[in-house]
């Protein structure tokens, strides 16, 4: 597991949706680091943001971020939390972003990793150091083995192996980080909708009788793309992921240990145990360590 980056300056957390930004903020605070949340309007949870030093920003307000971050003494920045790929026309660009518009338009002509890596480079060009959550709080990375009482069985391992093979094959196309496999049948590949909606799609297919495999069969498999910038948009799971897997009647969740961010692991493990499903950290080759 990597060691946390040691720096006394304030940490700017560009905060999307979900619980991961707050898990990161809490972990950084436990390490004695001051954090400032830059909460994205339309994505960040207002009820949770208020518990931290924060500023609200719209997508596209890079100039505002730079001014406030400099005043707060922030040199390091982490981009974390769920954010749907924004429509270019729904952004609220300030003057700085307008000056970068030709470049930003080119970034939108590609997959999510292409876009996010390009955004990271823009932050670096303006004097910031872009960190991954694992650089700040490595304890948020998924460990090897199960964090639930249940563990994958032989059929589950076969599904996990197929899921990882598919993710490796699709990785160059910058599509998604998750796939759902049941009894060697691919039920869904994650696209721009994200993991939660991918799980909801499988749950709907089950309700409609379009999936013939019985309830309790199938695995959600998540892995980073080959060559992905690990500072931005590492695969992640949280309590909502477990809820989605339960609704989709899956046997469990398998993610690559050491390169997946986990929010609230105790809550995840407890929810998985109540539903008798597994949540396991695996090696990238599809084995447990």
PDB file of C-alpha atoms in Angstrom:
ATOM      1  CA  UNK A   1       0.000   0.000   0.000  1.00  0.00           C
ATOM      2  CA  UNK A   2       1.449   3.427  -0.905  1.00  0.00           C
ATOM      3  CA  UNK A   3       2.357   5.908   1.788  1.00  0.00           C
ATOM      4  CA  UNK A   4       0.408   9.132   2.104  1.00  0.00           C
ATOM      5  CA  UNK A   5       1.927  12.270   0.634  1.00  0.00           C
ATOM      6  CA  UNK A   6       3.209  14.411   3.508  1.00  0.00           C
ATOM      7  CA  UNK A   7       2.433  18.107   3.059  1.00  0.00           C
ATOM      8  CA  UNK A   8       1.391  20.780   5.533  1.00  0.00           C
ATOM      9  CA  UNK A   9      -0.499  22.917   3.015  1.00  0.00           C
ATOM     10  CA  UNK A  10      -4.274  22.830   2.786  1.00  0.00           C
ATOM     11  CA  UNK A  11      -5.791  20.210   0.520  1.00  0.00           C
ATOM     12  CA  UNK A  12      -8.368  21.303  -2.058  1.00  0.00           C
ATOM     13  CA  UNK A  13     -10.978  18.603  -2.653  1.00  0.00           C
ATOM     14  CA  UNK A  14     -13.078  19.171  -5.753  1.00  0.00           C
ATOM     15  CA  UNK A  15     -16.176  17.439  -4.517  1.00  0.00           C
ATOM     16  CA  UNK A  16     -18.643  15.561  -6.704  1.00  0.00           C
ATOM     17  CA  UNK A  17     -21.498  13.356  -5.562  1.00  0.00           C
ATOM     18  CA  UNK A  18     -21.551  10.383  -3.232  1.00  0.00           C
ATOM     19  CA  UNK A  19     -19.761   9.681   0.037  1.00  0.00           C
ATOM     20  CA  UNK A  20     -16.191   9.358  -1.242  1.00  0.00           C
ATOM     21  CA  UNK A  21     -15.266  13.077  -0.971  1.00  0.00           C
ATOM     22  CA  UNK A  22     -16.242  13.090   2.693  1.00  0.00           C
ATOM     23  CA  UNK A  23     -14.433   9.826   3.425  1.00  0.00           C
ATOM     24  CA  UNK A  24     -11.315  11.387   1.902  1.00  0.00           C
ATOM     25  CA  UNK A  25     -11.766  14.645   3.818  1.00  0.00           C
ATOM     26  CA  UNK A  26     -12.156  12.770   7.110  1.00  0.00           C
ATOM     27  CA  UNK A  27      -9.096  10.615   6.413  1.00  0.00           C
ATOM     28  CA  UNK A  28      -6.978  13.675   5.565  1.00  0.00           C
ATOM     29  CA  UNK A  29      -8.147  15.430   8.741  1.00  0.00           C
ATOM     30  CA  UNK A  30      -7.199  12.401  10.827  1.00  0.00           C
ATOM     31  CA  UNK A  31      -3.706  12.769   9.393  1.00  0.00           C
ATOM     32  CA  UNK A  32      -3.650  16.369  10.574  1.00  0.00           C
ATOM     33  CA  UNK A  33      -4.180  18.037   7.221  1.00  0.00           C
ATOM     34  CA  UNK A  34      -6.534  20.968   6.688  1.00  0.00           C
ATOM     35  CA  UNK A  35      -9.052  20.389   3.919  1.00  0.00           C
ATOM     36  CA  UNK A  36     -11.166  22.772   1.870  1.00  0.00           C
ATOM     37  CA  UNK A  37     -14.044  21.382  -0.181  1.00  0.00           C
ATOM     38  CA  UNK A  38     -14.863  22.945  -3.548  1.00  0.00           C
ATOM     39  CA  UNK A  39     -18.356  21.558  -3.904  1.00  0.00           C
ATOM     40  CA  UNK A  40     -19.692  21.204  -7.444  1.00  0.00           C
ATOM     41  CA  UNK A  41     -23.198  22.576  -7.722  1.00  0.00           C
ATOM     42  CA  UNK A  42     -25.624  19.937  -8.914  1.00  0.00           C
ATOM     43  CA  UNK A  43     -23.508  17.028  -7.680  1.00  0.00           C
ATOM     44  CA  UNK A  44     -22.162  17.508  -4.140  1.00  0.00           C
ATOM     45  CA  UNK A  45     -24.473  16.757  -1.203  1.00  0.00           C
ATOM     46  CA  UNK A  46     -25.328  20.133   0.446  1.00  0.00           C
ATOM     47  CA  UNK A  47     -26.265  18.522   3.770  1.00  0.00           C
ATOM     48  CA  UNK A  48     -22.841  16.918   4.116  1.00  0.00           C
ATOM     49  CA  UNK A  49     -20.754  19.713   2.620  1.00  0.00           C
ATOM     50  CA  UNK A  50     -21.682  22.139   5.403  1.00  0.00           C
ATOM     51  CA  UNK A  51     -19.708  20.093   7.958  1.00  0.00           C
ATOM     52  CA  UNK A  52     -16.424  21.131   6.291  1.00  0.00           C
ATOM     53  CA  UNK A  53     -14.744  24.369   5.221  1.00  0.00           C
ATOM     54  CA  UNK A  54     -16.139  24.779   1.731  1.00  0.00           C
ATOM     55  CA  UNK A  55     -16.885  26.921  -1.285  1.00  0.00           C
ATOM     56  CA  UNK A  56     -19.523  26.221  -3.940  1.00  0.00           C
ATOM     57  CA  UNK A  57     -18.445  26.319  -7.582  1.00  0.00           C
ATOM     58  CA  UNK A  58     -20.079  25.621 -10.909  1.00  0.00           C
ATOM     59  CA  UNK A  59     -18.517  23.307 -13.461  1.00  0.00           C
ATOM     60  CA  UNK A  60     -16.298  25.513 -15.603  1.00  0.00           C
ATOM     61  CA  UNK A  61     -15.345  28.077 -12.934  1.00  0.00           C
ATOM     62  CA  UNK A  62     -11.610  27.392 -13.033  1.00  0.00           C
ATOM     63  CA  UNK A  63     -10.641  31.024 -12.505  1.00  0.00           C
ATOM     64  CA  UNK A  64     -12.801  31.232  -9.367  1.00  0.00           C
ATOM     65  CA  UNK A  65     -11.272  28.014  -8.072  1.00  0.00           C
ATOM     66  CA  UNK A  66      -7.720  29.271  -8.619  1.00  0.00           C
ATOM     67  CA  UNK A  67      -8.398  32.546  -6.783  1.00  0.00           C
ATOM     68  CA  UNK A  68     -10.047  30.906  -3.788  1.00  0.00           C
ATOM     69  CA  UNK A  69      -7.589  28.006  -3.595  1.00  0.00           C
ATOM     70  CA  UNK A  70      -4.670  30.457  -3.563  1.00  0.00           C
ATOM     71  CA  UNK A  71      -6.323  32.468  -0.775  1.00  0.00           C
ATOM     72  CA  UNK A  72      -6.888  29.260   1.218  1.00  0.00           C
ATOM     73  CA  UNK A  73      -3.253  28.197   0.811  1.00  0.00           C
ATOM     74  CA  UNK A  74      -4.052  25.118  -1.279  1.00  0.00           C
ATOM     75  CA  UNK A  75      -1.312  23.694  -3.471  1.00  0.00           C
ATOM     76  CA  UNK A  76      -2.570  20.119  -3.779  1.00  0.00           C
ATOM     77  CA  UNK A  77      -5.912  19.203  -5.335  1.00  0.00           C
ATOM     78  CA  UNK A  78      -7.896  15.964  -5.495  1.00  0.00           C
ATOM     79  CA  UNK A  79     -10.828  15.469  -7.861  1.00  0.00           C
ATOM     80  CA  UNK A  80     -13.201  12.930  -6.354  1.00  0.00           C
ATOM     81  CA  UNK A  81     -16.869  11.953  -6.315  1.00  0.00           C
ATOM     82  CA  UNK A  82     -19.414  10.992  -8.912  1.00  0.00           C
ATOM     83  CA  UNK A  83     -19.944  13.477 -11.733  1.00  0.00           C
ATOM     84  CA  UNK A  84     -21.844  12.623 -14.869  1.00  0.00           C
ATOM     85  CA  UNK A  85     -20.040  13.678 -18.013  1.00  0.00           C
ATOM     86  CA  UNK A  86     -21.294  17.267 -18.333  1.00  0.00           C
ATOM     87  CA  UNK A  87     -22.916  18.579 -21.446  1.00  0.00           C
ATOM     88  CA  UNK A  88     -20.606  21.192 -22.882  1.00  0.00           C
ATOM     89  CA  UNK A  89     -23.554  23.558 -23.192  1.00  0.00           C
ATOM     90  CA  UNK A  90     -24.533  23.154 -19.520  1.00  0.00           C
ATOM     91  CA  UNK A  91     -21.180  24.362 -18.191  1.00  0.00           C
ATOM     92  CA  UNK A  92     -20.824  27.864 -16.749  1.00  0.00           C
ATOM     93  CA  UNK A  93     -17.383  28.814 -18.074  1.00  0.00           C
ATOM     94  CA  UNK A  94     -15.616  31.828 -16.624  1.00  0.00           C
ATOM     95  CA  UNK A  95     -13.158  33.963 -18.575  1.00  0.00           C
ATOM     96  CA  UNK A  96     -10.239  31.613 -17.977  1.00  0.00           C
ATOM     97  CA  UNK A  97     -12.156  28.579 -19.217  1.00  0.00           C
ATOM     98  CA  UNK A  98     -13.427  30.569 -22.215  1.00  0.00           C
ATOM     99  CA  UNK A  99      -9.806  31.270 -23.142  1.00  0.00           C
ATOM    100  CA  UNK A 100      -9.133  27.512 -23.021  1.00  0.00           C
ATOM    101  CA  UNK A 101     -12.269  26.582 -24.932  1.00  0.00           C
ATOM    102  CA  UNK A 102     -10.664  25.202 -28.133  1.00  0.00           C
ATOM    103  CA  UNK A 103      -8.566  22.853 -26.008  1.00  0.00           C
ATOM    104  CA  UNK A 104     -11.512  21.852 -23.837  1.00  0.00           C
ATOM    105  CA  UNK A 105     -13.624  21.081 -26.897  1.00  0.00           C
ATOM    106  CA  UNK A 106     -10.884  18.695 -28.060  1.00  0.00           C
ATOM    107  CA  UNK A 107     -10.884  17.010 -24.634  1.00  0.00           C
ATOM    108  CA  UNK A 108     -14.605  16.316 -24.955  1.00  0.00           C
ATOM    109  CA  UNK A 109     -13.906  14.383 -28.163  1.00  0.00           C
ATOM    110  CA  UNK A 110     -12.924  11.192 -26.416  1.00  0.00           C
ATOM    111  CA  UNK A 111     -13.667   8.932 -23.478  1.00  0.00           C
ATOM    112  CA  UNK A 112     -13.781   9.847 -19.808  1.00  0.00           C
ATOM    113  CA  UNK A 113     -10.114   9.064 -19.119  1.00  0.00           C
ATOM    114  CA  UNK A 114      -9.062  11.269 -22.035  1.00  0.00           C
ATOM    115  CA  UNK A 115     -11.191  14.124 -20.691  1.00  0.00           C
ATOM    116  CA  UNK A 116     -10.208  13.756 -17.036  1.00  0.00           C
ATOM    117  CA  UNK A 117      -6.483  13.399 -17.709  1.00  0.00           C
ATOM    118  CA  UNK A 118      -6.633  16.529 -19.848  1.00  0.00           C
ATOM    119  CA  UNK A 119      -8.402  18.436 -17.078  1.00  0.00           C
ATOM    120  CA  UNK A 120      -5.720  17.281 -14.648  1.00  0.00           C
ATOM    121  CA  UNK A 121      -3.000  18.686 -16.902  1.00  0.00           C
ATOM    122  CA  UNK A 122      -4.778  22.048 -16.988  1.00  0.00           C
ATOM    123  CA  UNK A 123      -4.730  22.224 -13.181  1.00  0.00           C
ATOM    124  CA  UNK A 124      -1.019  21.368 -13.182  1.00  0.00           C
ATOM    125  CA  UNK A 125      -0.274  24.086 -15.718  1.00  0.00           C
ATOM    126  CA  UNK A 126      -1.817  26.579 -13.308  1.00  0.00           C
ATOM    127  CA  UNK A 127       0.487  25.630 -10.454  1.00  0.00           C
ATOM    128  CA  UNK A 128      -1.399  22.872  -8.666  1.00  0.00           C
ATOM    129  CA  UNK A 129      -0.268  19.370  -7.850  1.00  0.00           C
ATOM    130  CA  UNK A 130      -2.985  16.871  -8.748  1.00  0.00           C
ATOM    131  CA  UNK A 131      -3.083  13.942  -6.332  1.00  0.00           C
ATOM    132  CA  UNK A 132      -5.083  10.759  -6.259  1.00  0.00           C
ATOM    133  CA  UNK A 133      -7.098   9.840  -3.163  1.00  0.00           C
ATOM    134  CA  UNK A 134      -4.576   7.059  -2.544  1.00  0.00           C
ATOM    135  CA  UNK A 135      -1.792   9.667  -2.284  1.00  0.00           C
ATOM    136  CA  UNK A 136      -3.623  11.410   0.540  1.00  0.00           C
ATOM    137  CA  UNK A 137      -5.255   8.478   2.330  1.00  0.00           C
ATOM    138  CA  UNK A 138      -3.990   5.068   1.166  1.00  0.00           C
ATOM    139  CA  UNK A 139      -6.204   3.421   3.773  1.00  0.00           C
ATOM    140  CA  UNK A 140      -9.144   4.102   1.443  1.00  0.00           C
ATOM    141  CA  UNK A 141      -7.828   1.530  -1.047  1.00  0.00           C
ATOM    142  CA  UNK A 142      -9.564  -1.846  -1.202  1.00  0.00           C
ATOM    143  CA  UNK A 143      -7.535  -4.528   0.605  1.00  0.00           C
ATOM    144  CA  UNK A 144      -6.999  -8.052  -0.676  1.00  0.00           C
ATOM    145  CA  UNK A 145      -9.643 -10.542   0.329  1.00  0.00           C
ATOM    146  CA  UNK A 146     -13.255 -10.184   1.367  1.00  0.00           C
ATOM    147  CA  UNK A 147     -14.568  -7.419   3.610  1.00  0.00           C
ATOM    148  CA  UNK A 148     -17.731  -9.508   3.979  1.00  0.00           C
ATOM    149  CA  UNK A 149     -18.341 -12.848   5.647  1.00  0.00           C
ATOM    150  CA  UNK A 150     -19.261 -14.458   2.322  1.00  0.00           C
ATOM    151  CA  UNK A 151     -16.558 -15.214  -0.245  1.00  0.00           C
ATOM    152  CA  UNK A 152     -16.730 -16.045  -3.974  1.00  0.00           C
ATOM    153  CA  UNK A 153     -17.380 -19.668  -4.890  1.00  0.00           C
ATOM    154  CA  UNK A 154     -15.984 -21.508  -7.919  1.00  0.00           C
ATOM    155  CA  UNK A 155     -18.759 -20.271 -10.227  1.00  0.00           C
ATOM    156  CA  UNK A 156     -18.203 -16.703  -9.032  1.00  0.00           C
ATOM    157  CA  UNK A 157     -14.463 -16.939  -9.763  1.00  0.00           C
ATOM    158  CA  UNK A 158     -15.230 -18.058 -13.308  1.00  0.00           C
ATOM    159  CA  UNK A 159     -17.493 -15.014 -13.750  1.00  0.00           C
ATOM    160  CA  UNK A 160     -14.843 -12.750 -12.235  1.00  0.00           C
ATOM    161  CA  UNK A 161     -12.204 -14.079 -14.621  1.00  0.00           C
ATOM    162  CA  UNK A 162     -14.448 -13.457 -17.632  1.00  0.00           C
ATOM    163  CA  UNK A 163     -15.320  -9.973 -16.385  1.00  0.00           C
ATOM    164  CA  UNK A 164     -11.666  -8.994 -15.985  1.00  0.00           C
ATOM    165  CA  UNK A 165     -10.835 -10.357 -19.422  1.00  0.00           C
ATOM    166  CA  UNK A 166     -13.612  -8.266 -20.946  1.00  0.00           C
ATOM    167  CA  UNK A 167     -12.470  -5.118 -19.128  1.00  0.00           C
ATOM    168  CA  UNK A 168      -8.912  -5.653 -20.380  1.00  0.00           C
ATOM    169  CA  UNK A 169     -10.217  -6.057 -23.927  1.00  0.00           C
ATOM    170  CA  UNK A 170     -12.382  -2.920 -23.832  1.00  0.00           C
ATOM    171  CA  UNK A 171      -9.840  -0.804 -21.930  1.00  0.00           C
ATOM    172  CA  UNK A 172      -8.267   0.761 -25.047  1.00  0.00           C
ATOM    173  CA  UNK A 173     -11.693   2.079 -26.052  1.00  0.00           C
ATOM    174  CA  UNK A 174     -12.051   4.116 -22.797  1.00  0.00           C
ATOM    175  CA  UNK A 175     -15.612   2.891 -22.196  1.00  0.00           C
ATOM    176  CA  UNK A 176     -16.092   2.049 -18.536  1.00  0.00           C
ATOM    177  CA  UNK A 177     -14.634   0.341 -15.501  1.00  0.00           C
ATOM    178  CA  UNK A 178     -17.304  -2.227 -14.671  1.00  0.00           C
ATOM    179  CA  UNK A 179     -19.034  -5.268 -16.100  1.00  0.00           C
ATOM    180  CA  UNK A 180     -21.672  -7.648 -14.745  1.00  0.00           C
ATOM    181  CA  UNK A 181     -21.276 -11.343 -15.545  1.00  0.00           C
ATOM    182  CA  UNK A 182     -23.609 -14.180 -14.488  1.00  0.00           C
ATOM    183  CA  UNK A 183     -22.920 -17.829 -15.189  1.00  0.00           C
ATOM    184  CA  UNK A 184     -20.442 -16.840 -17.945  1.00  0.00           C
ATOM    185  CA  UNK A 185     -22.989 -14.546 -19.620  1.00  0.00           C
ATOM    186  CA  UNK A 186     -22.200 -10.844 -19.886  1.00  0.00           C
ATOM    187  CA  UNK A 187     -25.280  -9.013 -18.622  1.00  0.00           C
ATOM    188  CA  UNK A 188     -24.058  -5.417 -18.836  1.00  0.00           C
ATOM    189  CA  UNK A 189     -21.001  -3.318 -19.588  1.00  0.00           C
ATOM    190  CA  UNK A 190     -20.741   0.049 -17.876  1.00  0.00           C
ATOM    191  CA  UNK A 191     -21.062   3.063 -20.132  1.00  0.00           C
ATOM    192  CA  UNK A 192     -21.425   6.782 -19.447  1.00  0.00           C
ATOM    193  CA  UNK A 193     -24.316   6.120 -17.040  1.00  0.00           C
ATOM    194  CA  UNK A 194     -21.987   4.862 -14.297  1.00  0.00           C
ATOM    195  CA  UNK A 195     -22.018   1.824 -12.043  1.00  0.00           C
ATOM    196  CA  UNK A 196     -25.218   2.574 -10.126  1.00  0.00           C
ATOM    197  CA  UNK A 197     -27.272   2.888 -13.298  1.00  0.00           C
ATOM    198  CA  UNK A 198     -25.615  -0.188 -14.797  1.00  0.00           C
ATOM    199  CA  UNK A 199     -26.754  -2.181 -11.762  1.00  0.00           C
ATOM    200  CA  UNK A 200     -30.230  -0.636 -12.022  1.00  0.00           C
ATOM    201  CA  UNK A 201     -30.380  -1.717 -15.662  1.00  0.00           C
ATOM    202  CA  UNK A 202     -29.665  -5.336 -14.695  1.00  0.00           C
ATOM    203  CA  UNK A 203     -32.268  -5.170 -11.915  1.00  0.00           C
ATOM    204  CA  UNK A 204     -34.841  -3.957 -14.457  1.00  0.00           C
ATOM    205  CA  UNK A 205     -33.890  -6.725 -16.891  1.00  0.00           C
ATOM    206  CA  UNK A 206     -34.428  -9.283 -14.122  1.00  0.00           C
ATOM    207  CA  UNK A 207     -37.838  -7.825 -13.307  1.00  0.00           C
ATOM    208  CA  UNK A 208     -38.803  -7.993 -16.981  1.00  0.00           C
ATOM    209  CA  UNK A 209     -37.738 -11.625 -17.264  1.00  0.00           C
ATOM    210  CA  UNK A 210     -35.003 -10.806 -19.785  1.00  0.00           C
ATOM    211  CA  UNK A 211     -32.351 -12.441 -17.587  1.00  0.00           C
ATOM    212  CA  UNK A 212     -32.763 -16.190 -17.152  1.00  0.00           C
ATOM    213  CA  UNK A 213     -30.022 -16.862 -14.623  1.00  0.00           C
ATOM    214  CA  UNK A 214     -31.454 -17.321 -11.120  1.00  0.00           C
ATOM    215  CA  UNK A 215     -31.255 -14.719  -8.384  1.00  0.00           C
ATOM    216  CA  UNK A 216     -28.029 -14.901  -6.414  1.00  0.00           C
ATOM    217  CA  UNK A 217     -25.921 -15.600  -9.496  1.00  0.00           C
ATOM    218  CA  UNK A 218     -23.664 -12.980 -11.042  1.00  0.00           C
ATOM    219  CA  UNK A 219     -20.830 -10.646 -10.107  1.00  0.00           C
ATOM    220  CA  UNK A 220     -20.166  -6.951 -10.541  1.00  0.00           C
ATOM    221  CA  UNK A 221     -16.490  -6.704 -11.541  1.00  0.00           C
ATOM    222  CA  UNK A 222     -14.622  -3.379 -11.456  1.00  0.00           C
ATOM    223  CA  UNK A 223     -11.071  -2.588 -12.569  1.00  0.00           C
ATOM    224  CA  UNK A 224      -9.105   0.463 -13.667  1.00  0.00           C
ATOM    225  CA  UNK A 225      -8.449   0.849 -17.379  1.00  0.00           C
ATOM    226  CA  UNK A 226      -5.023  -0.092 -18.682  1.00  0.00           C
ATOM    227  CA  UNK A 227      -2.867   3.036 -18.743  1.00  0.00           C
ATOM    228  CA  UNK A 228      -5.422   5.053 -16.793  1.00  0.00           C
ATOM    229  CA  UNK A 229      -4.254   8.108 -14.846  1.00  0.00           C
ATOM    230  CA  UNK A 230      -4.595   6.703 -11.325  1.00  0.00           C
ATOM    231  CA  UNK A 231      -4.841  10.151  -9.792  1.00  0.00           C
ATOM    232  CA  UNK A 232      -8.254  10.722 -11.344  1.00  0.00           C
ATOM    233  CA  UNK A 233     -11.363   8.541 -11.377  1.00  0.00           C
ATOM    234  CA  UNK A 234     -10.030   5.304  -9.925  1.00  0.00           C
ATOM    235  CA  UNK A 235     -12.784   2.676  -9.694  1.00  0.00           C
ATOM    236  CA  UNK A 236     -14.725   3.061  -6.470  1.00  0.00           C
ATOM    237  CA  UNK A 237     -17.457   1.383  -4.482  1.00  0.00           C
ATOM    238  CA  UNK A 238     -19.624   2.572  -1.642  1.00  0.00           C
ATOM    239  CA  UNK A 239     -22.805   1.616   0.197  1.00  0.00           C
ATOM    240  CA  UNK A 240     -24.908   2.475  -2.876  1.00  0.00           C
ATOM    241  CA  UNK A 241     -22.921  -0.074  -4.883  1.00  0.00           C
ATOM    242  CA  UNK A 242     -23.934  -2.805  -2.441  1.00  0.00           C
ATOM    243  CA  UNK A 243     -27.551  -1.646  -2.563  1.00  0.00           C
ATOM    244  CA  UNK A 244     -27.441  -1.845  -6.351  1.00  0.00           C
ATOM    245  CA  UNK A 245     -25.903  -5.317  -6.341  1.00  0.00           C
ATOM    246  CA  UNK A 246     -28.623  -6.518  -3.959  1.00  0.00           C
ATOM    247  CA  UNK A 247     -31.367  -5.022  -6.161  1.00  0.00           C
ATOM    248  CA  UNK A 248     -29.797  -6.729  -9.185  1.00  0.00           C
ATOM    249  CA  UNK A 249     -29.839 -10.058  -7.290  1.00  0.00           C
ATOM    250  CA  UNK A 250     -26.109 -10.632  -7.716  1.00  0.00           C
ATOM    251  CA  UNK A 251     -23.899 -12.968  -5.728  1.00  0.00           C
ATOM    252  CA  UNK A 252     -21.386 -10.232  -5.025  1.00  0.00           C
ATOM    253  CA  UNK A 253     -18.892  -7.564  -5.998  1.00  0.00           C
ATOM    254  CA  UNK A 254     -15.248  -8.096  -6.982  1.00  0.00           C
ATOM    255  CA  UNK A 255     -12.832  -5.178  -7.407  1.00  0.00           C
ATOM    256  CA  UNK A 256      -9.098  -5.025  -7.949  1.00  0.00           C
ATOM    257  CA  UNK A 257      -7.363  -4.549  -4.615  1.00  0.00           C
ATOM    258  CA  UNK A 258      -4.944  -1.672  -4.285  1.00  0.00           C
ATOM    259  CA  UNK A 259      -6.461   0.300  -7.161  1.00  0.00           C
ATOM    260  CA  UNK A 260     -10.092   0.701  -6.052  1.00  0.00           C
ATOM    261  CA  UNK A 261     -11.326   3.332  -3.603  1.00  0.00           C
ATOM    262  CA  UNK A 262     -13.719   2.123  -0.912  1.00  0.00           C
ATOM    263  CA  UNK A 263     -15.989   4.464   1.021  1.00  0.00           C
ATOM    264  CA  UNK A 264     -17.281   3.318   4.414  1.00  0.00           C
ATOM    265  CA  UNK A 265     -15.935  -0.279   4.302  1.00  0.00           C
ATOM    266  CA  UNK A 266     -17.518  -1.208   7.643  1.00  0.00           C
ATOM    267  CA  UNK A 267     -20.934  -0.140   6.404  1.00  0.00           C
ATOM    268  CA  UNK A 268     -20.349  -1.975   3.115  1.00  0.00           C
ATOM    269  CA  UNK A 269     -19.360  -5.173   4.916  1.00  0.00           C
ATOM    270  CA  UNK A 270     -22.365  -5.023   7.237  1.00  0.00           C
ATOM    271  CA  UNK A 271     -24.791  -4.450   4.352  1.00  0.00           C
ATOM    272  CA  UNK A 272     -23.228  -7.302   2.378  1.00  0.00           C
ATOM    273  CA  UNK A 273     -23.501  -9.643   5.361  1.00  0.00           C
ATOM    274  CA  UNK A 274     -27.160  -8.811   5.861  1.00  0.00           C
ATOM    275  CA  UNK A 275     -27.838  -9.695   2.223  1.00  0.00           C
ATOM    276  CA  UNK A 276     -25.440 -12.679   2.266  1.00  0.00           C
ATOM    277  CA  UNK A 277     -23.416 -11.417  -0.691  1.00  0.00           C
ATOM    278  CA  UNK A 278     -19.646 -10.987  -0.965  1.00  0.00           C
ATOM    279  CA  UNK A 279     -17.487  -7.925  -1.496  1.00  0.00           C
ATOM    280  CA  UNK A 280     -13.940  -8.980  -2.328  1.00  0.00           C
ATOM    281  CA  UNK A 281     -10.627  -7.407  -3.280  1.00  0.00           C
ATOM    282  CA  UNK A 282      -8.866  -9.468  -5.936  1.00  0.00           C
ATOM    283  CA  UNK A 283      -5.672  -9.378  -7.961  1.00  0.00           C
ATOM    284  CA  UNK A 284      -5.829  -8.019 -11.496  1.00  0.00           C
ATOM    285  CA  UNK A 285      -5.421 -11.546 -12.850  1.00  0.00           C
ATOM    286  CA  UNK A 286      -8.636 -12.652 -11.143  1.00  0.00           C
ATOM    287  CA  UNK A 287      -7.265 -14.345  -8.055  1.00  0.00           C
ATOM    288  CA  UNK A 288      -7.361 -13.567  -4.368  1.00  0.00           C
ATOM    289  CA  UNK A 289      -4.113 -13.055  -2.500  1.00  0.00           C
TER     290      UNK A 289
END
